[in-house]
């Protein structure tokens, strides 16, 4: 029996979900990389304060973006309840919510001892009273005692958030572009690549310290590998879509015939920063401008990836 197929580009998960996925992956990966740097490369108070602060803010903004688009705001109580993970283990938004909440908790706790060492909070009366409370002082001392435990709890939750952003899309079987094994890997690699770019931008501007040159060089090399991995995953995704269902082929046509995807994301979001960082890794730059430019392009490309993934999602159903 012949079956007629109808195709429609989904218009429910659009730019607002792209921002949620982008901020979630970037914020979590930034926290994870920052804490690993502080634990194993060099104790770095300022990097922890800025990295943790930015990461927590990004996670909070992304979560608010998702909450703002809930049709029934009270439904958030369901995903905040950790017991739902046992009742419905494939509820990826619930997993992601738990990862994000605990990522923010461990992120704030890890940074707390460093914050107490800085002068800025003591210049703000409300913050000064807060950080000087015996309860807060006790927590800070406890965190210092279990420094690596708190750090690794944050890292594990950070990786969980980054992976979850891809698993959330993969769990949507009606859209072939999303429902494939490359998506969680692609989004995880992209999250850590944008985190490297964000931290490079931070270290080349606000935290410009010559003593951090070895860390900056390591970030550049890691980001170079991550961008290369992203390009390989995208090539594999292209092959998957080209030989997939009609829905997959239609998504492929939407993406690879769009200048925003091809020129904006792949061209300026991946290839251009790849060669800028490659040259910096091999021969160095006499100025920091090319690496800052590469970092900005990677950050923009990270959003474009998620933006076009939302808009190229195609439903296919018989009638």
Short mmCIF file of C-alpha atoms in Angstrom, two decimals:
data_model
loop_
_atom_site.label_atom_id
_atom_site.label_comp_id
_atom_site.label_asym_id
_atom_site.label_seq_id
_atom_site.Cartn_x
_atom_site.Cartn_y
_atom_site.Cartn_z
CA UNK A 1 0.00 0.00 0.00
CA UNK A 2 1.37 3.39 -0.97
CA UNK A 3 1.82 5.84 1.87
CA UNK A 4 1.94 9.56 1.23
CA UNK A 5 4.36 11.43 3.45
CA UNK A 6 3.99 14.95 4.72
CA UNK A 7 7.02 16.99 5.76
CA UNK A 8 6.99 20.07 7.95
CA UNK A 9 9.76 22.08 9.56
CA UNK A 10 9.16 22.13 13.30
CA UNK A 11 8.47 25.59 14.71
CA UNK A 12 8.10 24.91 18.44
CA UNK A 13 11.72 24.45 19.57
CA UNK A 14 13.37 27.48 17.97
CA UNK A 15 15.83 30.21 18.98
CA UNK A 16 14.84 30.17 22.66
CA UNK A 17 15.76 26.50 23.03
CA UNK A 18 18.96 27.15 21.06
CA UNK A 19 19.91 29.79 23.65
CA UNK A 20 19.08 27.39 26.50
CA UNK A 21 21.24 24.62 25.02
CA UNK A 22 24.03 27.07 24.20
CA UNK A 23 24.16 28.74 27.62
CA UNK A 24 23.80 25.39 29.39
CA UNK A 25 26.66 23.71 27.52
CA UNK A 26 28.93 26.77 27.60
CA UNK A 27 28.33 27.54 31.28
CA UNK A 28 28.81 23.96 32.48
CA UNK A 29 31.92 23.32 30.38
CA UNK A 30 33.41 26.66 31.51
CA UNK A 31 33.00 25.66 35.15
CA UNK A 32 34.48 22.20 34.53
CA UNK A 33 37.54 23.49 32.65
CA UNK A 34 38.11 26.28 35.18
CA UNK A 35 38.11 23.91 38.15
CA UNK A 36 40.31 21.32 36.43
CA UNK A 37 42.78 24.11 35.64
CA UNK A 38 42.80 25.29 39.25
CA UNK A 39 43.16 21.76 40.64
CA UNK A 40 45.80 20.33 38.33
CA UNK A 41 47.57 23.10 36.39
CA UNK A 42 47.87 26.13 38.63
CA UNK A 43 45.94 27.47 41.63
CA UNK A 44 44.24 30.46 40.06
CA UNK A 45 41.95 32.52 42.29
CA UNK A 46 40.96 35.09 39.69
CA UNK A 47 40.24 32.50 36.99
CA UNK A 48 38.03 30.55 39.42
CA UNK A 49 36.10 33.65 40.48
CA UNK A 50 35.51 34.87 36.92
CA UNK A 51 35.01 31.42 35.42
CA UNK A 52 32.68 30.20 38.15
CA UNK A 53 30.75 33.48 38.20
CA UNK A 54 30.26 33.49 34.44
CA UNK A 55 29.40 29.79 34.35
CA UNK A 56 26.75 30.06 37.06
CA UNK A 57 25.22 33.15 35.42
CA UNK A 58 25.07 31.41 32.02
CA UNK A 59 23.43 28.34 33.54
CA UNK A 60 20.89 30.51 35.37
CA UNK A 61 20.06 32.55 32.26
CA UNK A 62 19.64 29.42 30.16
CA UNK A 63 17.36 27.86 32.74
CA UNK A 64 15.27 31.05 32.96
CA UNK A 65 14.94 30.99 29.17
CA UNK A 66 13.52 27.47 29.32
CA UNK A 67 11.27 28.27 32.30
CA UNK A 68 9.87 31.33 30.54
CA UNK A 69 8.59 29.16 27.68
CA UNK A 70 6.87 26.56 29.84
CA UNK A 71 3.15 26.50 29.13
CA UNK A 72 2.45 25.40 32.70
CA UNK A 73 4.95 27.05 35.03
CA UNK A 74 3.98 24.76 37.92
CA UNK A 75 5.29 21.77 35.94
CA UNK A 76 8.80 22.80 36.92
CA UNK A 77 8.15 21.23 40.33
CA UNK A 78 8.11 17.82 38.67
CA UNK A 79 11.59 18.11 37.17
CA UNK A 80 12.98 19.67 40.35
CA UNK A 81 12.04 16.51 42.22
CA UNK A 82 15.03 14.11 41.99
CA UNK A 83 12.74 11.09 42.57
CA UNK A 84 11.39 11.48 39.03
CA UNK A 85 14.73 10.15 37.76
CA UNK A 86 13.89 6.77 39.29
CA UNK A 87 10.28 6.79 38.12
CA UNK A 88 11.15 7.89 34.57
CA UNK A 89 14.89 7.49 33.84
CA UNK A 90 14.51 8.64 30.22
CA UNK A 91 13.19 12.08 31.26
CA UNK A 92 16.16 14.02 29.92
CA UNK A 93 14.93 17.46 30.94
CA UNK A 94 14.67 16.18 34.52
CA UNK A 95 18.24 14.82 34.32
CA UNK A 96 19.44 18.09 32.86
CA UNK A 97 17.69 20.12 35.54
CA UNK A 98 19.33 18.08 38.29
CA UNK A 99 22.75 18.37 36.64
CA UNK A 100 22.34 22.14 36.24
CA UNK A 101 21.16 22.70 39.82
CA UNK A 102 24.01 20.68 41.35
CA UNK A 103 26.51 22.18 38.92
CA UNK A 104 25.55 25.64 40.19
CA UNK A 105 25.69 24.50 43.84
CA UNK A 106 29.14 22.91 43.57
CA UNK A 107 30.34 25.80 41.40
CA UNK A 108 29.41 28.40 44.01
CA UNK A 109 30.85 26.29 46.84
CA UNK A 110 34.15 25.73 45.03
CA UNK A 111 34.59 29.45 44.42
CA UNK A 112 33.51 30.51 47.93
CA UNK A 113 36.96 30.28 49.63
CA UNK A 114 38.50 32.32 46.80
CA UNK A 115 35.75 34.94 47.01
CA UNK A 116 36.42 35.38 50.74
CA UNK A 117 40.07 36.14 49.93
CA UNK A 118 39.25 39.04 47.60
CA UNK A 119 38.70 42.67 48.55
CA UNK A 120 35.66 43.38 46.37
CA UNK A 121 32.98 41.63 48.51
CA UNK A 122 34.18 43.52 51.57
CA UNK A 123 33.48 46.82 49.80
CA UNK A 124 29.80 45.90 49.49
CA UNK A 125 28.11 45.98 52.91
CA UNK A 126 25.58 43.24 52.14
CA UNK A 127 28.22 40.86 50.75
CA UNK A 128 30.62 41.64 53.59
CA UNK A 129 28.02 40.68 56.20
CA UNK A 130 27.19 37.53 54.23
CA UNK A 131 30.71 36.17 53.78
CA UNK A 132 31.66 36.99 57.37
CA UNK A 133 28.84 34.96 58.88
CA UNK A 134 30.15 32.01 60.94
CA UNK A 135 28.04 29.60 58.88
CA UNK A 136 29.59 30.81 55.60
CA UNK A 137 33.08 30.77 57.10
CA UNK A 138 32.52 27.18 58.23
CA UNK A 139 31.37 26.13 54.75
CA UNK A 140 34.40 27.81 53.15
CA UNK A 141 36.76 25.94 55.49
CA UNK A 142 34.96 22.67 54.77
CA UNK A 143 35.29 23.26 51.01
CA UNK A 144 39.02 23.94 51.42
CA UNK A 145 39.36 20.68 53.30
CA UNK A 146 37.55 18.71 50.58
CA UNK A 147 38.85 20.86 47.73
CA UNK A 148 39.28 18.09 45.14
CA UNK A 149 36.03 16.32 46.06
CA UNK A 150 33.98 19.47 45.53
CA UNK A 151 35.88 20.21 42.33
CA UNK A 152 35.24 16.76 40.88
CA UNK A 153 31.58 16.84 41.85
CA UNK A 154 31.33 20.07 39.86
CA UNK A 155 33.26 18.59 36.92
CA UNK A 156 31.08 15.46 36.77
CA UNK A 157 27.90 17.54 36.80
CA UNK A 158 29.40 19.89 34.20
CA UNK A 159 30.10 17.02 31.82
CA UNK A 160 26.60 15.75 32.55
CA UNK A 161 25.06 19.06 31.51
CA UNK A 162 27.13 19.22 28.31
CA UNK A 163 26.18 15.67 27.29
CA UNK A 164 22.54 16.19 28.28
CA UNK A 165 22.08 19.06 25.83
CA UNK A 166 22.66 16.60 22.99
CA UNK A 167 20.74 13.73 24.60
CA UNK A 168 17.70 15.99 24.92
CA UNK A 169 17.55 16.42 21.14
CA UNK A 170 18.46 12.80 20.42
CA UNK A 171 15.45 11.65 22.43
CA UNK A 172 13.13 13.27 19.86
CA UNK A 173 12.50 10.44 17.33
CA UNK A 174 10.14 12.44 15.09
CA UNK A 175 13.05 14.55 13.75
CA UNK A 176 15.75 12.52 11.99
CA UNK A 177 18.29 15.36 12.20
CA UNK A 178 18.17 15.19 15.99
CA UNK A 179 17.57 11.49 16.51
CA UNK A 180 21.04 10.16 15.70
CA UNK A 181 24.11 9.20 17.78
CA UNK A 182 26.26 12.06 16.49
CA UNK A 183 24.22 14.77 18.23
CA UNK A 184 25.27 14.19 21.89
CA UNK A 185 28.91 13.91 20.83
CA UNK A 186 28.70 17.01 18.62
CA UNK A 187 27.06 19.13 21.31
CA UNK A 188 29.49 17.96 24.00
CA UNK A 189 32.56 18.73 21.86
CA UNK A 190 31.06 22.10 20.90
CA UNK A 191 30.35 22.95 24.56
CA UNK A 192 33.97 22.39 25.59
CA UNK A 193 35.28 24.17 22.50
CA UNK A 194 33.22 27.27 23.29
CA UNK A 195 34.35 27.02 26.93
CA UNK A 196 37.99 27.07 25.82
CA UNK A 197 37.22 30.07 23.62
CA UNK A 198 35.43 31.87 26.45
CA UNK A 199 38.30 31.29 28.89
CA UNK A 200 40.85 32.37 26.28
CA UNK A 201 38.86 35.56 25.76
CA UNK A 202 38.78 36.06 29.51
CA UNK A 203 42.50 35.44 29.97
CA UNK A 204 43.56 37.64 27.04
CA UNK A 205 41.45 40.59 28.23
CA UNK A 206 40.40 40.82 31.88
CA UNK A 207 43.04 38.44 33.28
CA UNK A 208 45.92 39.27 30.98
CA UNK A 209 48.88 37.91 32.93
CA UNK A 210 52.16 36.85 31.34
CA UNK A 211 52.49 34.06 33.92
CA UNK A 212 49.43 32.37 32.40
CA UNK A 213 50.99 31.98 28.95
CA UNK A 214 51.40 28.21 29.31
CA UNK A 215 47.72 27.83 30.27
CA UNK A 216 46.60 29.95 27.33
CA UNK A 217 48.73 27.90 24.94
CA UNK A 218 47.25 24.68 26.33
CA UNK A 219 43.71 26.03 25.88
CA UNK A 220 44.51 26.96 22.28
CA UNK A 221 45.86 23.48 21.52
CA UNK A 222 42.89 21.76 23.14
CA UNK A 223 40.46 24.00 21.27
CA UNK A 224 42.30 23.24 18.04
CA UNK A 225 41.74 19.50 18.61
CA UNK A 226 38.11 20.07 19.57
CA UNK A 227 37.41 22.10 16.41
CA UNK A 228 39.01 19.36 14.31
CA UNK A 229 36.86 16.77 16.09
CA UNK A 230 33.78 18.90 15.44
CA UNK A 231 34.54 19.01 11.72
CA UNK A 232 34.96 15.22 11.62
CA UNK A 233 31.65 14.74 13.45
CA UNK A 234 29.92 17.13 11.04
CA UNK A 235 31.29 15.19 8.05
CA UNK A 236 29.98 11.97 9.61
CA UNK A 237 26.63 13.66 10.22
CA UNK A 238 26.50 14.75 6.58
CA UNK A 239 27.03 11.15 5.46
CA UNK A 240 24.40 9.93 7.91
CA UNK A 241 21.80 12.41 6.69
CA UNK A 242 22.62 11.90 3.02
CA UNK A 243 21.94 8.17 3.29
CA UNK A 244 19.12 8.42 5.81
CA UNK A 245 15.37 8.78 5.65
CA UNK A 246 13.55 11.36 3.56
CA UNK A 247 13.22 13.51 6.67
CA UNK A 248 17.00 13.38 7.16
CA UNK A 249 17.64 14.29 3.52
CA UNK A 250 15.33 17.27 3.77
CA UNK A 251 17.14 18.50 6.87
CA UNK A 252 20.44 18.07 5.06
CA UNK A 253 19.14 20.17 2.17
CA UNK A 254 18.04 22.90 4.57
CA UNK A 255 21.43 23.01 6.29
CA UNK A 256 23.91 22.55 3.47
CA UNK A 257 22.11 24.99 1.19
CA UNK A 258 21.99 27.72 3.81
CA UNK A 259 24.75 30.33 3.76
CA UNK A 260 24.29 30.95 7.47
CA UNK A 261 25.19 27.32 8.20
CA UNK A 262 27.87 26.88 5.57
CA UNK A 263 29.56 30.29 5.70
CA UNK A 264 28.54 31.52 9.15
CA UNK A 265 28.94 28.36 11.21
CA UNK A 266 31.29 26.03 9.31
CA UNK A 267 33.29 28.78 7.61
CA UNK A 268 33.69 31.52 10.21
CA UNK A 269 32.66 29.50 13.27
CA UNK A 270 35.04 26.56 12.72
CA UNK A 271 37.46 26.75 9.78
CA UNK A 272 38.69 30.35 10.23
CA UNK A 273 39.37 30.01 14.00
CA UNK A 274 40.95 26.60 13.35
CA UNK A 275 43.61 28.14 11.09
CA UNK A 276 44.07 31.16 13.38
CA UNK A 277 44.73 28.87 16.35
CA UNK A 278 46.84 26.50 14.23
CA UNK A 279 49.13 29.33 13.21
CA UNK A 280 49.29 30.56 16.81
CA UNK A 281 50.16 27.06 18.04
CA UNK A 282 52.89 26.47 15.44
CA UNK A 283 54.53 29.87 15.09
CA UNK A 284 52.78 32.15 17.54
CA UNK A 285 51.33 35.64 17.02
CA UNK A 286 53.00 38.96 17.70
CA UNK A 287 49.65 40.29 18.96
CA UNK A 288 46.75 38.78 20.87
CA UNK A 289 44.14 40.10 18.39
CA UNK A 290 44.02 36.96 16.16
CA UNK A 291 43.40 34.63 19.11
CA UNK A 292 40.76 36.96 20.54
CA UNK A 293 39.15 37.02 17.09
CA UNK A 294 39.26 33.22 16.92
CA UNK A 295 37.66 32.96 20.37
CA UNK A 296 34.82 35.32 19.43
CA UNK A 297 34.21 33.38 16.20
CA UNK A 298 34.11 30.04 18.06
CA UNK A 299 31.61 31.46 20.54
CA UNK A 300 29.42 32.78 17.73
CA UNK A 301 29.73 29.48 15.87
CA UNK A 302 28.64 27.55 18.97
CA UNK A 303 25.35 29.43 19.00
CA UNK A 304 24.87 29.13 15.23
CA UNK A 305 25.23 25.34 15.46
CA UNK A 306 22.31 25.12 17.86
CA UNK A 307 20.30 27.82 16.08
CA UNK A 308 20.34 26.06 12.72
CA UNK A 309 19.84 22.65 14.31
CA UNK A 310 16.55 23.91 15.70
CA UNK A 311 15.33 25.45 12.46
CA UNK A 312 16.34 22.51 10.26
CA UNK A 313 14.39 19.95 12.28
CA UNK A 314 11.89 18.29 9.90
CA UNK A 315 8.91 16.16 10.88
CA UNK A 316 7.84 13.34 8.59
CA UNK A 317 4.48 11.62 9.02
CA UNK A 318 2.18 9.52 6.80
CA UNK A 319 -1.39 10.37 5.90
#
